[in-house]
Each structure stands twice: as structure tokens, then as C-alpha cells.
Tab-separated table of C-alpha atoms in Angstrom:
chain	number	residue	atom	x	y	z
A	18	ASN	CA	-31.344	37.273	4.919
A	19	PHE	CA	-28.501	39.316	6.569
A	20	GLU	CA	-29.262	41.548	9.523
A	21	SER	CA	-27.537	44.572	8.162
A	22	ILE	CA	-25.509	45.956	5.498
A	23	ASP	CA	-22.413	45.384	7.688
A	24	GLY	CA	-23.328	41.579	7.585
A	25	ILE	CA	-23.409	41.745	3.910
A	26	ALA	CA	-20.070	43.424	3.619
A	27	ALA	CA	-18.595	40.823	6.066
A	28	ALA	CA	-19.642	38.116	3.724
A	29	LYS	CA	-18.320	39.732	0.849
A	30	ARG	CA	-15.082	40.447	2.484
A	31	GLU	CA	-14.468	36.771	2.795
A	32	LEU	CA	-13.983	36.686	-0.912
A	33	VAL	CA	-11.356	39.199	-0.820
A	34	GLU	CA	-9.734	37.511	1.937
A	35	ALA	CA	-9.733	34.151	-0.120
A	36	LEU	CA	-7.814	35.733	-2.878
A	37	GLY	CA	-4.358	35.254	-1.485
A	38	GLU	CA	-1.260	37.204	-1.979
A	39	GLN	CA	-1.359	36.262	-5.862
A	40	GLY	CA	-5.033	37.401	-6.366
A	41	VAL	CA	-5.965	40.974	-7.326
A	42	ALA	CA	-8.910	42.600	-5.730
A	43	VAL	CA	-11.073	45.198	-7.708
A	44	LEU	CA	-13.015	47.297	-5.241
A	45	ASN	CA	-15.286	50.242	-5.513
A	46	ALA	CA	-13.541	53.284	-3.953
A	47	ASP	CA	-16.705	55.195	-3.576
A	48	ASP	CA	-18.177	52.631	-1.101
A	49	PRO	CA	-16.426	52.932	2.319
A	50	LEU	CA	-17.472	49.388	3.277
A	51	VAL	CA	-15.990	47.893	-0.042
A	52	ALA	CA	-12.910	50.127	-0.029
A	53	ALA	CA	-12.069	49.000	3.533
A	54	MET	CA	-11.748	45.330	2.257
A	55	ALA	CA	-8.465	46.311	0.756
A	56	LYS	CA	-6.860	46.100	4.243
A	57	SER	CA	-8.122	42.376	4.283
A	58	HIS	CA	-5.906	41.715	1.148
A	59	ALA	CA	-2.272	40.965	1.016
A	60	GLY	CA	-1.922	41.094	-2.615
A	61	ARG	CA	-2.625	43.714	-5.153
A	62	THR	CA	-5.655	46.084	-5.029
A	63	ILE	CA	-7.355	48.218	-7.779
A	64	LEU	CA	-9.674	50.807	-6.765
A	65	TYR	CA	-12.197	52.307	-9.168
A	66	GLY	CA	-14.731	55.172	-8.831
A	67	PHE	CA	-15.015	58.897	-8.604
A	68	ASP	CA	-13.093	59.164	-5.333
A	69	GLN	CA	-9.676	60.761	-5.325
A	70	ASN	CA	-7.978	57.535	-4.022
A	71	ALA	CA	-9.268	55.659	-7.023
A	72	ASN	CA	-6.482	54.120	-9.399
A	73	VAL	CA	-9.351	54.062	-12.189
A	74	ARG	CA	-11.139	57.216	-11.854
A	75	ALA	CA	-13.716	58.832	-13.947
A	76	GLU	CA	-13.375	62.583	-14.377
A	77	ASP	CA	-15.306	65.089	-16.533
A	78	LEU	CA	-18.418	63.273	-16.228
A	79	THR	CA	-21.491	64.629	-18.165
A	80	LEU	CA	-24.848	62.893	-17.841
A	81	SER	CA	-27.604	63.035	-20.409
A	82	GLN	CA	-30.769	61.252	-21.490
A	83	ASP	CA	-28.611	59.159	-23.883
A	84	GLY	CA	-26.212	57.915	-21.273
A	85	ALA	CA	-22.939	59.255	-19.897
A	86	ARG	CA	-19.631	60.786	-21.160
A	87	PHE	CA	-16.521	60.692	-19.017
A	88	ARG	CA	-12.661	60.421	-19.031
A	89	VAL	CA	-10.352	57.928	-17.569
A	90	GLY	CA	-6.860	58.986	-17.882
A	91	GLY	CA	-6.497	60.049	-21.526
A	92	ALA	CA	-9.163	57.932	-23.005
A	93	THR	CA	-12.737	59.677	-23.331
A	94	PHE	CA	-15.828	57.224	-23.178
A	95	GLU	CA	-19.552	57.473	-24.103
A	96	SER	CA	-21.816	54.964	-22.661
A	97	HIS	CA	-25.425	54.432	-23.329
A	98	LEU	CA	-25.979	52.948	-19.904
A	99	PRO	CA	-28.285	55.421	-18.042
A	100	GLY	CA	-27.114	57.141	-14.754
A	101	ARG	CA	-23.974	57.797	-12.338
A	102	HIS	CA	-24.083	54.186	-10.884
A	103	ASN	CA	-23.672	52.760	-14.548
A	104	VAL	CA	-20.558	54.740	-14.914
A	105	LEU	CA	-19.354	52.940	-11.948
A	106	ASN	CA	-20.196	49.623	-13.479
A	107	VAL	CA	-18.099	50.560	-16.409
A	108	LEU	CA	-15.146	51.621	-14.218
A	109	ALA	CA	-15.378	48.187	-12.845
A	110	GLY	CA	-14.890	46.525	-15.982
A	111	ILE	CA	-11.957	49.006	-17.154
A	112	ALA	CA	-10.301	48.261	-13.632
A	113	THR	CA	-10.564	44.459	-14.414
A	114	ALA	CA	-9.105	44.855	-17.853
A	115	GLN	CA	-6.246	46.505	-16.394
A	116	VAL	CA	-5.388	43.288	-14.425
A	117	TYR	CA	-4.907	41.799	-17.878
A	118	GLY	CA	-2.854	44.464	-19.254
A	119	ILE	CA	-5.749	45.948	-21.344
A	120	ALA	CA	-5.392	49.799	-21.603
A	121	PRO	CA	-8.212	51.977	-21.170
A	122	GLU	CA	-7.735	53.687	-24.671
A	123	SER	CA	-8.507	50.192	-26.299
A	124	LEU	CA	-11.898	49.807	-24.422
A	125	THR	CA	-13.778	52.979	-25.882
A	126	ASN	CA	-15.749	51.091	-28.689
A	127	ALA	CA	-16.599	48.260	-26.346
A	128	VAL	CA	-17.950	50.640	-23.796
A	129	GLY	CA	-20.012	52.391	-26.532
A	130	ALA	CA	-21.548	49.324	-27.554
A	131	LEU	CA	-22.820	48.369	-24.168
A	132	ALA	CA	-26.523	48.074	-23.519
A	133	PRO	CA	-28.651	47.500	-20.513
A	134	GLY	CA	-29.780	44.136	-19.645
A	135	LYS	CA	-33.313	42.989	-19.477
A	136	MET	CA	-35.131	44.718	-16.661
A	137	ARG	CA	-31.638	46.398	-15.466
A	138	GLY	CA	-31.976	49.950	-16.464
A	139	GLU	CA	-33.700	48.881	-19.609
A	140	ARG	CA	-34.823	51.917	-21.693
A	141	ILE	CA	-38.095	51.332	-23.774
A	142	GLU	CA	-39.698	53.944	-26.012
A	143	HIS	CA	-43.160	53.537	-26.768
A	144	ASN	CA	-45.601	56.121	-28.559
A	145	GLY	CA	-43.744	59.090	-27.084
A	146	ILE	CA	-43.509	57.408	-23.633
A	147	THR	CA	-39.975	56.680	-22.103
A	148	ILE	CA	-39.963	53.759	-19.750
A	149	PHE	CA	-36.906	52.680	-17.669
A	150	ASN	CA	-37.392	49.311	-16.503
A	151	ASP	CA	-35.053	48.397	-13.408
A	152	CYS	CA	-37.307	45.898	-11.580
A	153	TYR	CA	-34.923	42.970	-11.576
A	154	ASN	CA	-34.200	42.058	-7.845
A	155	SER	CA	-34.196	45.855	-6.783
A	156	ASN	CA	-32.616	47.309	-3.576
A	157	PRO	CA	-32.665	50.784	-1.854
A	158	ASP	CA	-29.544	51.925	-3.627
A	159	ALA	CA	-30.821	50.769	-7.088
A	160	VAL	CA	-34.033	52.602	-6.512
A	161	ARG	CA	-32.387	55.839	-5.613
A	162	MET	CA	-29.983	55.768	-8.465
A	163	MET	CA	-33.099	55.202	-10.964
A	164	LEU	CA	-34.873	57.903	-9.149
A	165	GLU	CA	-31.970	60.226	-10.210
A	166	VAL	CA	-32.185	59.032	-13.893
A	167	LEU	CA	-35.748	59.867	-13.776
A	168	ARG	CA	-35.149	63.196	-12.353
A	169	ASP	CA	-32.382	64.116	-14.865
A	170	THR	CA	-34.348	62.761	-17.879
A	171	PRO	CA	-36.280	65.657	-19.648
A	172	ALA	CA	-40.113	65.102	-19.598
A	173	ARG	CA	-43.419	66.705	-19.495
A	174	ARG	CA	-44.394	64.260	-16.853
A	175	ARG	CA	-42.563	61.793	-14.601
A	176	ILE	CA	-44.097	58.633	-12.932
A	177	ALA	CA	-42.391	56.237	-10.717
A	178	VAL	CA	-43.930	52.755	-10.199
A	179	LEU	CA	-41.991	51.144	-7.272
A	180	GLY	CA	-42.369	47.653	-6.528
A	181	ALA	CA	-41.783	45.916	-3.019
A	182	MET	CA	-38.109	45.140	-2.450
A	183	LYS	CA	-37.488	41.744	-1.125
A	184	GLU	CA	-34.837	40.175	1.056
A	185	LEU	CA	-33.943	42.987	3.138
A	186	GLY	CA	-34.464	41.390	6.499
A	187	GLU	CA	-35.811	43.054	9.583
A	188	HIS	CA	-34.858	46.530	8.313
A	189	GLY	CA	-37.193	46.126	5.103
A	190	PRO	CA	-39.824	48.434	6.228
A	191	ALA	CA	-37.395	51.191	7.214
A	192	PHE	CA	-35.555	50.978	3.866
A	193	HIS	CA	-38.815	51.390	1.984
A	194	ALA	CA	-39.862	54.329	4.092
A	195	GLU	CA	-36.396	55.992	3.540
A	196	LEU	CA	-37.179	56.113	-0.116
A	197	ALA	CA	-39.511	58.859	0.597
A	198	GLY	CA	-36.504	61.381	0.687
A	199	PRO	CA	-35.022	60.332	-2.740
A	200	MET	CA	-38.682	60.515	-4.346
A	201	ALA	CA	-38.957	64.248	-2.938
A	202	GLU	CA	-35.678	65.027	-4.395
A	203	ALA	CA	-36.618	63.652	-7.721
A	204	GLY	CA	-39.614	66.050	-7.588
A	205	LEU	CA	-42.252	63.238	-7.091
A	206	ALA	CA	-45.180	63.537	-4.791
A	207	PHE	CA	-45.915	60.468	-2.528
A	208	ASN	CA	-47.710	59.975	0.781
A	209	ALA	CA	-49.738	57.064	2.384
A	210	SER	CA	-52.769	57.568	0.477
A	211	SER	CA	-50.921	57.143	-2.864
A	212	VAL	CA	-52.232	54.418	-5.140
A	213	ARG	CA	-51.241	50.887	-4.112
A	214	VAL	CA	-51.330	48.323	-6.786
A	215	THR	CA	-51.523	44.702	-5.395
A	216	SER	CA	-51.595	41.087	-6.587
A	217	PRO	CA	-50.492	37.946	-4.787
A	218	GLY	CA	-46.793	38.725	-3.397
A	219	LEU	CA	-46.735	41.940	-5.057
A	220	GLN	CA	-47.168	45.546	-3.843
A	221	VAL	CA	-46.590	48.613	-5.776
A	222	ALA	CA	-46.606	52.447	-5.056
A	223	ILE	CA	-47.127	55.051	-7.712
A	224	ALA	CA	-45.596	58.659	-7.378
A	225	MET	CA	-45.993	61.327	-9.701
A	226	ASP	CA	-44.282	64.647	-10.143
A	227	ALA	CA	-45.805	67.352	-7.948
A	228	ALA	CA	-47.357	69.201	-10.935
A	229	ASN	CA	-49.376	65.946	-11.944
A	230	SER	CA	-49.991	64.439	-8.632
A	231	GLU	CA	-53.635	65.355	-8.407
A	232	LEU	CA	-54.384	63.695	-11.586
A	233	TYR	CA	-54.879	60.563	-9.927
A	234	ASN	CA	-56.005	60.176	-6.408
A	235	ASP	CA	-58.157	56.750	-6.231
A	236	LYS	CA	-56.829	55.567	-2.838
A	237	ASP	CA	-58.350	51.957	-3.344
A	238	LYS	CA	-57.733	51.359	-7.015
A	239	LYS	CA	-56.071	47.754	-7.295
A	240	TYR	CA	-54.912	46.002	-10.103
A	241	HIS	CA	-54.023	42.188	-10.493
A	242	PHE	CA	-51.238	41.086	-12.858
A	243	HIS	CA	-53.124	37.982	-14.010
A	244	LYS	CA	-54.598	37.495	-17.398
A	245	SER	CA	-58.184	35.952	-17.851
A	246	ASP	CA	-56.756	32.349	-17.967
A	247	GLY	CA	-55.039	32.801	-14.582
A	248	LYS	CA	-51.470	33.164	-15.854
A	249	LYS	CA	-49.277	35.792	-14.655
A	250	MET	CA	-48.502	38.655	-17.188
A	251	SER	CA	-45.032	38.608	-18.639
A	252	SER	CA	-42.538	41.600	-18.205
A	253	ASP	CA	-43.545	42.775	-21.792
A	254	GLU	CA	-47.300	42.582	-20.908
A	255	LEU	CA	-46.448	44.513	-17.661
A	256	VAL	CA	-44.867	47.408	-19.655
A	257	GLU	CA	-47.657	47.504	-22.017
A	258	PHE	CA	-50.077	47.712	-19.053
A	259	TRP	CA	-48.180	50.691	-17.586
A	260	VAL	CA	-47.997	52.439	-20.880
A	261	LYS	CA	-51.813	52.341	-21.246
A	262	TRP	CA	-51.930	53.594	-17.605
A	263	CYS	CA	-49.557	56.527	-18.343
A	264	LYS	CA	-51.468	57.546	-21.428
A	265	LYS	CA	-54.816	57.730	-19.350
A	266	TYR	CA	-53.216	60.301	-17.100
């Protein structure tokens, strides 16, 4: 574990420094720590993002429950990946393609065909319930981004099921506590007496939108994610579990 975000950035900067003058660095202009890595690179740098300094910049962004629509130069893109953060991921690909002389205009179909990976913003529709599964090796920024997606997705009721984030070092407890702000901004009610779902090595907190937060307040309710044979539930079985839970409340 690294002691701080700065420590992680320093380790990542080593990769940029190792490129040499002939290498090309593709960096996120919206992240000050990453954008600053350009100073450590003697060769060509391509910046991508929403920032005015980005060489590959998204403009005219429109987010919807179906994904995003935006423009890069003269090319208009429609992506099925949820959230502003996934637009950044697409921009990284467009910028990398530029290294090989591939113009943005030739990438519109490829971007439109992109789909979320398993447990990485994966969207699941089940009996009228929309589930965004983003539980693979999560981190504070990823949680914030998916809370924005949850906030901006039209719904009669919104529920966030948040698992413990690992490998955050000594600042882990503070990073978890800081998520209370983004949850409030997303219209979710959460406090220390909210439901905690536990099993060996796993802790989960549940937050509901304020209008429905009174529907479930069993402080001591616990679920153990193991089947009768002692085996752990698969990700699909966990999704089915939460679908049934959501339908109850």
C-alpha cells in the first residue's frame, strides 16, 4: 500500500520517465497530478480530457441514462458507457489512436459499440429494476463517479449498496467517511445507524434516497453471502440477492 495519493502518482510518473524521447505520453489533463507528469517527459505528450489545455478534448457533452454524447473536433460520438468518467476513458482511447495516425472521425462506430466490462459500470435490467454493478476493486473516485450516475438516472427510488474499499492504506477510514458528502449530493440518506451487511472480509453499507430512507431501518440486520453448502455466492447470485432485497422495499 502507498501512504498517499502523491505516492501513487510518484510511482506512476516513473512509467512516464521511462518512455524516453522517442516515447509518447498520453495523460489525463483533468487530473493535476497526472497532467504534471508531462514535465517529466522529454518526448511528445498528448493530453486528453475536458480541460481547455487538452489536445483531445470532449465538448458539447450530454449525459443520459443510455450513456453519453459528445464531440471531439469535428467528430460526434455516442457511447453506451455510463457517466462522465467513462467519457474520459473513451478520450484516452481516442488520444492513443492519434499516436498511430487514426483520426477521431474513423472511431465513431467503435466507440458506439463499446460495452462496460463485468463489474465495471455494468448495467443490468431485471424486472423493472436497473442495477449498476461497479464493484470490481473500487476506489473513492470510482464510487463518486457511480453515485453521480445513480443521481442522474431517472428513477422512482434509488438505493446505493457500498462495499468496503481495500488497499487504501492508513487513510482508508477517512476515504470511506468522505463519501458521505457525495452520497448527500446524490440525494441519498446515510448515517452511522444505516444497515451494515457483513460476511467474512466484507462490509457493506446501504443508503437510500431521502424520500424512502424510512422504509428500512433494522440497525442490526446482517446477511452472510454464503450458500447452504458453505460456498461463496457468485457475482450473479449476489445481484439476484439485491434484486430481491430491492423489491421488498
